[in-house]
Amino acid sequence: MPTTTDQRVTIDIDTGGTFTDGVVNADGQTWPIKVLTTPHDLTVALRELIDEAAGRVGVEQEELLRRVESIRYSTTLGTNTVIERSGPRIGVLAGPSAARAVRALQPGDLVADVLDPLEWHVREVTLTGDDDADREPVLQAVEELLQRGAERLVVVLPDEGGAGEEAVRRIVLGEYPRHILGALPVLFSSELDADTDVGRRVATAVLNAYLHPQLETFLYEAESVLRARGLHKPLFVFCNDGTTNRVAKVTALKTHNSGPAGGVEAARALARHYGFARVATIDIGGTSTDVAFLADAGIEESRRGAVDGTELSLPMRRIDALGGGGGTIAEVADGVLQLGPRSAGAAPGPASFGFGGTEATVTDANLVLGVFDPGQRFAGRVALDPDRARRAVDEHVATPLGLTTEAAAHAIREALERRIGDHLRAGFDERSSSGQAVLIAFGGGGAVHAARIAEHAGIDRVLVPGLASVCSAFGIGFADVEHRYTRLVAAGDEAGLERAEEELARRARIDMRGEGFSLDDVTFTAARSTVEEGTVEVALVARAALPHIGFPEQERPTEPPAPASTREVFWDGERPTPTPVFAAEAVEATRARIAGPAIVAGDIVTVCVPPGWTLERDQHDQSFLTREA
């Protein structure tokens, strides 16, 4: 396992739909932690994880939190708000171009859903540049939005540049000062990004306001819970661009779908450590598989990210979401096997869970093939029922296709692995980087399917991280505090460019002090770039480092442990092969080399070593799968 290099404590947490994962580092040791997520109150899972972390370290909870150097946290609350459409009612005060962008929204667009019905949520204003003349129409528009039930006000006035929104700020805050109970929460689009695309600017401002209140309430409550138990450092929130900010400084929209970005950060740290030039990552969960590509340890980033297909002004890590995971349902239509898009989810779950599911899933197929032990608890918690799995595969796949149960199960597994492998092969073909390709596999199903996926992708080497079961939390531990700022200035206006740089630097100093850092500990990086004819984007990045985990060498015996058992596995779907099964804990305590076929079974992560592959543990406690020539 990775370890810290001194006595400080770091805690990194990733909230998932089913589990909340954590990585705690203390006194030169690292522990992975996994507790059930508590959707009704996410602070319950947070408290339980901290309790378990204290137990692993062997100290009282208050002592653990007192020693914390940094605590980074990723939450699904923003993602859930979008899925459930549970945000507040938003009122939009729009300039002419922004109003046109809103009217152009199509039914079914995410922003259209948030602002439905549009005529209730949007008011157009045209400013004259005179605050006295503009005051009445602006306040009238605001009053109309409030009467319609608006709980948050978004101001998008790109036509007048920054001056228009500043004028509205003066007028609105003059009428609704922030110190009174009736203060109106107002968010300005210019505070998020200097984007010339009005549609993106509207979407970014509206969605950020939509996610803001629930996230704000929860994160402050979470920080209060930790402070009441002894935390003296700020709670940092991990973002979907790979950065982290304290609660008071985080942009709500940047928390959406941040968990998958943590796994990619882990892959980058591993790629840097080993010097990998070409890397693909797979994170196989219950309903989908997240895929990312790295070149020379650089993470691909979309300058304009997206949420549910809606393009935004803010950058995000480029992560492809593929349909297919452990809970994906397999069925036959017109004589052809189809995998997905339907999923059994957590409820009722795969048939083998015994929670009421009756349809065949990838998890059921793996149980039929012998990949999973019927006596093992799935994810360390759920007992598996092989009879239910066989019935589901028989009824929904084997019988319609005229196959044996095992052949049908193999076809289900093969469909998932080929889908992901083909995507990886195409992705590498699109990229011109050279060097040996390495696949880094994590998530609940990553190591189960990694070797066969690699075969389909033409990859001969797979890395299964030592903390694969909590890889996103592990990756969050490499995030630093960062703020990015942009401003658009007319090309050739050198005085304007210098003023913009001074203004961005002023904002950066304020924000980084607010993050709790001395300016001596902050790195400032400024840049200018031409974004369109006649326009220059002035950009500034302010960054302060937090503690990271290292990969020190470990002394381990090279002799492999004895297998815990042997069971028959249908690797090809036709013939059973007696396969040694090793306990993950025993293998992880060695630098063993194990030739396939073999299975390394853990409570959370199972590693499949098919025939023709070899697993080898290295001195940094990482597992490599290598395909024999």
XYZ file of C-alpha atoms in Angstrom:
629
model
C 0.000 0.000 0.000
C 1.171 3.607 -0.506
C 2.301 5.331 2.674
C 2.900 8.854 3.851
C 6.436 9.954 4.555
C 5.830 11.598 7.956
C 3.466 11.662 10.907
C 0.770 13.904 9.488
C -2.725 12.576 8.856
C -4.609 12.968 5.596
C -8.148 11.741 4.938
C -9.620 11.574 1.438
C -13.242 10.612 0.856
C -15.334 9.783 -2.216
C -19.107 9.448 -1.876
C -20.665 6.949 -4.270
C -24.227 5.846 -4.823
C -23.765 2.636 -2.812
C -20.527 3.045 -0.879
C -18.583 5.935 0.618
C -14.865 5.232 0.204
C -12.012 6.645 2.193
C -8.225 6.543 2.365
C -6.583 7.522 5.641
C -2.829 8.015 5.990
C -1.258 8.231 9.415
C 2.108 7.423 10.969
C 3.503 6.025 7.747
C 0.586 3.669 7.115
C -2.348 3.738 4.719
C -5.770 2.165 5.188
C -8.648 1.842 2.701
C -12.098 2.262 4.248
C -15.521 1.537 2.812
C -18.897 2.243 4.453
C -22.424 2.257 3.097
C -23.602 5.588 1.705
C -26.591 7.000 3.578
C -28.625 8.937 0.975
C -31.137 10.222 3.551
C -28.314 12.028 5.366
C -24.830 11.914 3.855
C -23.268 13.131 7.108
C -24.139 9.767 8.696
C -21.797 7.947 6.306
C -19.194 10.663 6.828
C -19.303 10.174 10.604
C -19.143 6.383 10.242
C -16.119 6.632 7.971
C -14.297 8.924 10.406
C -15.181 6.543 13.256
C -13.727 3.602 11.329
C -10.653 5.628 10.349
C -9.973 6.387 14.010
C -10.325 2.709 14.830
C -7.843 1.711 12.116
C -5.303 4.263 13.322
C -5.905 3.243 16.932
C -6.768 6.652 18.374
C -9.883 8.437 19.531
C -11.828 10.296 16.856
C -10.977 13.688 18.355
C -7.266 12.878 18.338
C -7.416 11.727 14.721
C -9.143 14.911 13.556
C -6.838 17.087 15.639
C -3.865 15.647 13.752
C -5.416 16.039 10.306
C -3.256 18.003 7.881
C -5.840 17.875 5.105
C -9.254 16.316 4.530
C -10.617 16.233 0.979
C -14.169 15.196 0.182
C -16.132 14.392 -2.972
C -19.926 14.437 -2.801
C -22.663 13.170 -5.111
C -25.148 15.788 -3.922
C -24.786 17.995 -6.998
C -25.143 14.992 -9.293
C -28.219 13.820 -7.393
C -29.781 17.279 -7.613
C -29.561 17.118 -11.413
C -30.889 13.556 -11.605
C -33.787 14.231 -9.249
C -34.441 17.781 -10.504
C -34.597 18.823 -6.853
C -32.958 22.247 -7.003
C -34.622 25.592 -6.224
C -36.746 27.673 -8.581
C -34.417 29.897 -10.592
C -35.212 33.361 -11.920
C -33.111 34.686 -14.810
C -32.559 38.368 -15.449
C -31.364 38.285 -19.054
C -29.989 40.737 -21.563
C -31.321 40.529 -25.140
C -28.832 37.910 -26.385
C -29.236 35.789 -23.251
C -33.020 35.968 -23.576
C -32.737 34.761 -27.186
C -30.549 31.872 -26.042
C -33.154 30.881 -23.460
C -35.988 31.057 -25.985
C -33.963 28.785 -28.309
C -33.851 25.988 -25.731
C -35.519 22.784 -26.859
C -37.886 20.681 -24.730
C -35.872 18.049 -22.932
C -32.750 20.215 -22.607
C -31.456 20.203 -19.050
C -31.649 23.989 -18.696
C -35.144 23.993 -20.237
C -36.209 21.472 -17.595
C -34.767 23.607 -14.810
C -36.499 26.742 -16.126
C -39.802 25.101 -17.092
C -42.008 26.978 -17.893
C -39.624 29.481 -19.490
C -42.095 32.368 -19.467
C -42.285 32.143 -15.678
C -38.538 32.041 -15.027
C -37.005 34.584 -17.392
C -37.304 38.361 -17.645
C -35.491 40.377 -20.313
C -33.963 43.765 -19.539
C -32.089 46.235 -21.730
C -29.831 48.626 -19.851
C -29.149 52.230 -20.819
C -25.942 52.603 -18.818
C -27.600 55.039 -16.388
C -28.281 53.441 -12.985
C -31.056 55.926 -12.203
C -32.856 55.180 -15.472
C -32.246 51.433 -15.209
C -33.289 51.071 -11.579
C -37.061 50.838 -12.114
C -37.086 48.293 -14.986
C -34.492 46.116 -13.242
C -36.356 46.079 -9.905
C -39.663 45.494 -11.680
C -38.205 42.450 -13.442
C -36.822 41.182 -10.149
C -40.175 41.645 -8.391
C -41.956 39.720 -11.155
C -39.500 36.823 -10.793
C -39.939 36.817 -7.018
C -43.715 36.811 -7.366
C -43.367 33.759 -9.605
C -41.563 32.011 -6.740
C -37.907 32.476 -7.703
C -35.603 31.430 -4.867
C -32.347 32.291 -6.616
C -31.664 35.038 -9.157
C -29.203 34.591 -12.020
C -28.003 37.646 -13.956
C -26.753 37.095 -17.513
C -26.016 40.334 -19.374
C -23.218 39.566 -21.846
C -24.281 42.359 -24.231
C -22.866 45.090 -22.013
C -19.758 43.142 -20.982
C -18.981 43.219 -17.267
C -20.456 46.702 -16.874
C -24.050 45.525 -17.269
C -23.876 42.908 -14.541
C -22.041 45.311 -12.233
C -24.856 47.840 -12.713
C -27.464 45.224 -11.815
C -25.388 44.272 -8.778
C -25.483 47.857 -7.510
C -29.231 48.206 -8.126
C -30.297 44.854 -6.656
C -28.021 44.951 -3.615
C -29.125 48.499 -2.954
C -32.730 47.269 -2.681
C -31.966 43.892 -1.079
C -28.820 44.386 1.075
C -27.241 41.132 2.175
C -27.562 41.815 5.908
C -31.378 41.729 5.959
C -33.542 38.600 6.226
C -35.176 39.302 2.892
C -31.826 39.379 1.087
C -32.044 37.831 -2.365
C -29.285 35.362 -3.357
C -27.967 36.664 -6.683
C -25.385 34.962 -8.906
C -23.677 36.711 -11.819
C -22.541 34.842 -14.927
C -19.369 36.919 -15.257
C -18.106 35.526 -11.942
C -17.897 32.009 -13.411
C -16.133 32.373 -16.760
C -15.449 34.967 -19.460
C -17.224 32.978 -22.180
C -18.371 34.690 -25.374
C -20.834 31.885 -26.164
C -24.088 33.172 -24.676
C -25.825 29.778 -24.611
C -23.022 28.207 -22.612
C -22.912 31.221 -20.335
C -26.626 30.957 -19.584
C -26.418 27.207 -18.966
C -23.402 27.550 -16.670
C -24.935 30.304 -14.558
C -28.353 28.640 -14.275
C -27.023 25.187 -13.366
C -24.541 26.582 -10.857
C -27.384 28.432 -9.115
C -29.542 25.300 -9.291
C -26.969 23.169 -7.452
C -25.843 25.853 -5.027
C -28.318 25.904 -2.095
C -28.530 22.181 -1.267
C -24.794 21.804 -1.661
C -24.076 24.853 0.460
C -26.349 23.658 3.274
C -24.916 20.146 3.290
C -21.232 21.049 3.050
C -21.414 23.586 5.861
C -23.237 20.983 7.948
C -20.595 18.367 7.126
C -17.815 20.764 8.126
C -19.662 21.586 11.359
C -19.969 17.868 12.148
C -16.217 17.444 11.750
C -15.356 20.594 13.693
C -17.564 19.453 16.570
C -15.437 16.307 16.700
C -12.086 18.085 16.763
C -11.188 19.134 13.203
C -9.182 22.373 13.082
C -8.371 22.392 9.370
C -10.866 23.356 6.636
C -12.876 20.739 4.787
C -11.743 20.774 1.157
C -14.210 19.778 -1.572
C -12.930 17.861 -4.603
C -14.037 19.161 -8.008
C -14.585 17.648 -11.441
C -11.558 19.463 -12.890
C -9.195 17.673 -10.496
C -8.797 20.610 -8.097
C -10.059 21.135 -4.565
C -11.366 24.150 -2.624
C -12.576 24.805 0.882
C -16.346 24.884 1.381
C -16.641 28.673 1.329
C -14.737 28.918 -1.968
C -16.073 25.987 -4.017
C -18.145 26.527 -7.177
C -21.214 24.300 -6.907
C -21.229 23.214 -10.550
C -17.653 21.941 -10.268
C -18.768 19.233 -7.820
C -21.051 17.549 -10.379
C -19.781 14.029 -11.182
C -16.495 14.737 -9.424
C -15.972 11.169 -8.161
C -14.820 9.694 -11.517
C -12.219 12.450 -11.809
C -10.620 11.106 -8.630
C -9.844 7.778 -10.266
C -8.183 9.545 -13.182
C -6.053 11.572 -10.749
C -4.884 8.272 -9.235
C -4.002 7.008 -12.710
C -1.991 10.151 -13.397
C 0.002 9.699 -10.185
C 0.747 6.096 -11.128
C 1.661 7.037 -14.700
C 4.111 9.641 -13.399
C 5.621 7.211 -10.931
C 6.213 4.461 -13.499
C 6.882 6.709 -16.491
C 4.007 5.373 -18.595
C 3.613 7.221 -21.893
C 0.238 5.827 -23.019
C -2.460 4.979 -20.490
C -6.145 4.166 -20.586
C -8.233 3.825 -17.444
C -11.399 1.845 -16.817
C -13.635 2.267 -13.799
C -16.314 -0.430 -13.965
C -19.196 0.143 -11.591
C -22.701 -1.195 -11.270
C -24.338 0.563 -14.208
C -21.587 2.085 -16.345
C -17.903 2.141 -17.150
C -15.861 5.351 -17.092
C -12.951 5.510 -19.538
C -10.145 8.070 -19.772
C -6.897 8.413 -21.710
C -3.582 9.892 -20.568
C -0.483 10.771 -22.575
C 2.817 11.288 -20.747
C 0.863 11.459 -17.458
C -1.261 14.313 -18.772
C -5.018 14.109 -18.248
C -7.189 15.114 -21.165
C -9.420 18.048 -20.375
C -12.397 19.485 -22.206
C -12.071 23.273 -22.201
C -15.855 23.328 -22.183
C -17.287 20.587 -20.017
C -20.822 19.225 -20.179
C -23.578 17.985 -17.879
C -26.203 15.656 -19.358
C -25.231 16.773 -22.849
C -25.447 20.488 -22.018
C -22.194 22.271 -22.857
C -20.814 24.553 -20.163
C -18.246 27.336 -19.919
C -16.142 25.562 -17.274
C -13.413 22.990 -18.016
C -13.792 19.371 -16.924
C -11.727 16.216 -17.121
C -12.541 14.309 -20.291
C -14.101 11.038 -19.154
C -16.178 8.837 -21.474
C -19.143 7.082 -19.854
C -19.959 3.757 -21.522
C -23.091 1.753 -20.861
C -22.240 -1.478 -19.106
C -21.381 -2.567 -15.577
C -22.042 -5.337 -13.091
C -25.770 -4.607 -12.914
C -26.326 -4.206 -16.665
C -29.167 -6.427 -17.880
C -28.671 -8.939 -20.704
C -31.606 -10.001 -22.850
C -32.355 -11.403 -26.297
C -34.238 -9.423 -28.938
C -34.895 -10.848 -32.403
C -32.437 -13.636 -31.724
C -29.581 -11.302 -30.814
C -28.002 -10.818 -27.394
C -28.328 -7.253 -26.125
C -26.412 -5.918 -23.140
C -28.111 -2.840 -21.695
C -29.044 -0.093 -21.663
C -31.278 -1.240 -18.808
C -29.672 -1.879 -15.450
C -30.831 -3.694 -12.328
C -29.240 -0.952 -10.217
C -28.910 -1.363 -6.479
C -32.607 -2.225 -6.193
C -33.655 -4.839 -7.045
C -30.087 -5.563 -8.180
C -28.824 -8.679 -9.971
C -30.902 -11.828 -9.615
C -28.167 -13.417 -7.483
C -28.584 -10.743 -4.812
C -31.970 -12.195 -3.878
C -33.589 -8.767 -3.559
C -36.302 -9.429 -6.118
C -34.368 -9.095 -9.363
C -35.094 -11.810 -11.927
C -33.246 -10.661 -15.048
C -29.749 -11.744 -16.020
C -26.898 -9.297 -15.370
C -23.125 -9.318 -15.805
C -22.730 -10.125 -12.098
C -25.001 -13.148 -12.487
C -22.966 -14.285 -15.502
C -19.720 -14.087 -13.507
C -21.273 -16.168 -10.730
C -22.412 -18.833 -13.213
C -18.916 -18.980 -14.759
C -17.269 -19.516 -11.367
C -15.510 -16.157 -11.309
C -17.241 -15.315 -8.053
C -17.389 -17.695 -5.124
C -20.996 -18.560 -4.157
C -19.883 -18.489 -0.531
C -18.344 -15.044 -0.839
C -20.242 -11.894 0.055
C -20.336 -9.517 -2.893
C -18.561 -6.240 -2.011
C -18.084 -7.824 1.401
C -21.782 -7.438 2.233
C -24.251 -9.192 -0.097
C -24.624 -12.985 -0.133
C -24.803 -14.402 -3.665
C -27.337 -17.044 -4.731
C -25.981 -19.178 -7.627
C -29.342 -20.862 -8.262
C -31.065 -17.521 -8.884
C -28.220 -16.489 -11.168
C -28.498 -19.690 -13.247
C -32.268 -19.370 -13.559
C -31.969 -15.784 -14.765
C -29.281 -16.595 -17.338
C -31.184 -19.695 -18.491
C -34.530 -17.981 -18.917
C -33.437 -14.710 -20.467
C -30.366 -15.663 -22.516
C -29.498 -19.363 -22.750
C -32.922 -20.698 -23.751
C -33.721 -17.983 -26.341
C -30.289 -18.468 -27.957
C -30.195 -22.261 -27.654
C -27.007 -22.202 -25.572
C -25.832 -23.903 -22.420
C -26.046 -21.814 -19.279
C -22.266 -21.403 -19.157
C -21.998 -20.474 -22.848
C -24.725 -17.861 -22.383
C -22.962 -16.450 -19.314
C -19.710 -16.275 -21.273
C -21.497 -14.434 -24.096
C -22.762 -11.833 -21.591
C -19.316 -11.294 -20.144
C -17.747 -11.219 -23.614
C -20.234 -8.572 -24.784
C -19.181 -6.206 -22.005
C -15.474 -6.818 -22.482
C -15.593 -6.416 -26.249
C -17.593 -3.182 -25.975
C -15.051 -1.599 -23.647
C -12.043 -3.068 -25.466
C -13.228 -1.784 -28.845
C -13.687 1.687 -27.349
C -10.133 1.620 -25.970
C -8.671 0.443 -29.276
C -10.490 3.194 -31.174
C -9.406 5.761 -28.596
C -5.742 4.865 -28.934
C -6.032 4.857 -32.722
C -7.325 8.442 -32.584
C -4.331 9.544 -30.527
C -0.870 9.783 -32.014
C 1.170 9.120 -28.861
C 3.770 6.351 -29.002
C 5.043 3.808 -26.488
C 3.598 0.721 -24.846
C -0.032 1.086 -23.866
C -0.948 0.296 -20.266
C -4.464 -0.213 -18.930
C -5.136 0.891 -15.346
C -8.219 -0.874 -13.991
C -10.216 -0.067 -10.884
C -13.773 0.103 -9.620
C -15.734 -2.881 -8.382
C -15.513 -4.724 -11.707
C -12.321 -3.325 -13.219
C -9.925 -6.090 -12.213
C -12.536 -8.805 -12.906
C -12.664 -7.944 -16.607
C -9.390 -6.062 -17.219
C -7.303 -8.809 -18.841
C -9.938 -9.795 -21.414
C -10.748 -6.132 -22.124
C -7.035 -5.564 -22.714
C -6.961 -8.432 -25.210
C -9.769 -6.841 -27.231
C -7.936 -3.501 -27.104
C -4.581 -4.932 -28.137
C -2.988 -4.130 -24.755
C -0.519 -6.522 -23.103
C -0.076 -4.910 -19.690
C -2.602 -4.025 -16.996
C -2.039 -2.262 -13.673
C -4.456 -2.931 -10.834
C -3.723 -0.282 -8.160
C -3.053 -1.423 -4.647
C -6.012 0.709 -3.561
C -8.248 -0.306 -6.460
C -11.236 -0.796 -4.171
C -11.155 2.887 -3.182
C -9.295 4.308 -6.179
C -11.291 7.532 -6.542
C -10.689 8.381 -2.876
C -7.024 7.494 -3.386
C -6.829 9.851 -6.378
C -8.514 12.693 -4.505
C -5.445 12.570 -2.267
C -3.381 14.066 -5.114
C -5.581 17.155 -5.553
C -4.232 20.607 -4.720
C -6.096 23.833 -4.024
C -6.504 25.757 -7.256
C -8.478 28.696 -8.639
C -8.698 29.662 -12.300
C -9.676 33.085 -13.607
C -10.321 34.433 -17.110
C -11.150 37.794 -18.616
C -11.681 38.828 -22.258
C -10.030 41.995 -23.561
C -9.901 43.561 -27.019
C -6.736 42.666 -28.900
C -4.223 45.504 -28.976
C -5.544 47.133 -25.794
C -2.357 46.733 -23.773
C -3.597 48.944 -20.951
C -6.803 46.917 -20.769
C -4.833 43.670 -20.730
C -2.687 44.915 -17.870
C -5.745 46.059 -15.917
C -7.354 42.653 -16.435
C -4.223 40.895 -15.179
C -4.112 43.151 -12.127
C -7.800 42.506 -11.393
C -7.406 38.725 -11.721
C -4.329 38.800 -9.489
C -6.265 40.798 -6.885
C -9.116 38.240 -6.930
C -6.629 35.374 -6.719
C -4.890 36.845 -3.670
C -8.222 37.295 -1.904
C -9.354 33.748 -2.721
C -6.100 32.045 -1.713
C -6.001 33.934 1.572
C -9.589 32.793 2.038
C -8.430 29.230 1.427
C -6.104 29.681 4.399
C -2.753 30.015 2.614
C 0.038 32.512 2.912
C 0.751 34.043 -0.481
C 4.329 32.750 -0.107
C 2.879 29.237 -0.503
C 0.901 30.048 -3.656
C 2.091 29.698 -7.248
C 0.582 32.149 -9.728
C 0.673 31.362 -13.456
C -0.590 33.940 -15.965
C -1.173 33.543 -19.700
C -2.653 35.349 -22.682
C -4.219 33.636 -25.691
C -6.238 34.728 -28.704
C -9.628 33.015 -28.510
C -11.279 34.681 -31.490
C -10.500 37.427 -33.952
C -9.982 40.670 -32.086
C -10.276 39.138 -28.609
C -7.631 38.028 -26.129
C -8.316 35.817 -23.110
C -6.319 36.739 -20.040
C -5.995 33.741 -17.727
C -4.539 33.251 -14.270
C -4.130 30.070 -12.218
C -3.427 30.231 -8.479
C -2.292 26.962 -6.898
C -1.287 25.828 -3.408
C -0.073 22.319 -2.637
C -1.636 19.912 -0.146
C 0.031 16.712 1.155
C 0.177 13.818 -1.324
C 0.679 10.088 -0.906
C 3.926 8.531 -2.153
C 4.918 5.085 -3.399
C 7.836 3.964 -1.216
C 9.384 0.542 -1.688
C 8.182 -2.233 0.599
C 10.060 -5.300 1.789
C 7.928 -8.316 0.879
C 8.640 -12.039 0.458
C 8.714 -13.169 -3.165
C 7.283 -16.604 -2.484
C 3.590 -16.762 -3.463
C 1.107 -17.860 -0.811
C -0.661 -21.164 -1.033
C -4.090 -21.071 -2.724
C -6.973 -20.771 -0.310
C -9.043 -23.124 -2.496
C -9.571 -24.422 -6.009
C -12.762 -24.145 -8.026
C -13.878 -24.786 -11.561
C -14.069 -21.716 -13.756
C -15.510 -21.655 -17.284
C -12.918 -19.336 -18.830
C -14.102 -20.089 -22.377
C -17.748 -20.797 -21.571
C -17.393 -24.438 -22.623
C -15.089 -26.446 -20.354
C -14.497 -26.042 -16.626
C -10.876 -25.469 -15.640
C -9.679 -26.169 -12.089
C -8.457 -22.746 -10.972
C -6.514 -21.862 -7.816
C -8.123 -19.121 -5.761
C -5.840 -16.936 -3.633
C -6.883 -14.730 -0.732
C -6.211 -11.109 -1.646
C -4.750 -10.296 1.773
C -2.214 -13.126 1.443
C -1.148 -12.047 -2.053
C -0.891 -8.366 -1.083
C 1.611 -9.265 1.643
C 4.049 -10.594 -0.987
C 5.866 -9.723 -4.189
C 4.509 -12.889 -5.689
C 4.310 -13.957 -9.323
C 1.215 -16.040 -10.113
C 0.613 -17.609 -13.514
C -2.915 -17.886 -14.829
C -5.433 -19.273 -14.673
C -5.920 -17.910 -11.173
C -8.267 -15.742 -9.167
C -7.258 -13.362 -6.390
C -10.408 -12.876 -4.323
C -10.916 -10.003 -1.912
C -13.909 -8.643 -0.032
C -14.256 -5.783 -2.518
C -11.950 -6.418 -5.486
C -11.519 -9.694 -7.367
C -8.633 -9.981 -9.832
C -9.038 -12.448 -12.694
C -5.844 -13.902 -14.166
C -7.033 -15.793 -17.268
C -5.007 -18.479 -19.022
C -2.144 -16.829 -20.877
C -1.730 -14.039 -18.317
C 0.513 -13.605 -15.266
C -0.012 -11.491 -12.148
C 3.004 -9.966 -10.449
C 3.200 -7.780 -7.348
C 5.955 -5.155 -7.336
C 7.964 -3.434 -4.614
C 5.444 -0.557 -4.511
C 2.518 -2.861 -3.673
C 0.940 -2.569 -7.115
C -0.346 -5.538 -9.135
C 0.560 -5.981 -12.814
C -1.137 -8.355 -15.241
C 1.019 -9.254 -18.241
C -0.061 -11.199 -21.313
C 2.371 -13.905 -22.295
C 3.920 -13.561 -25.747
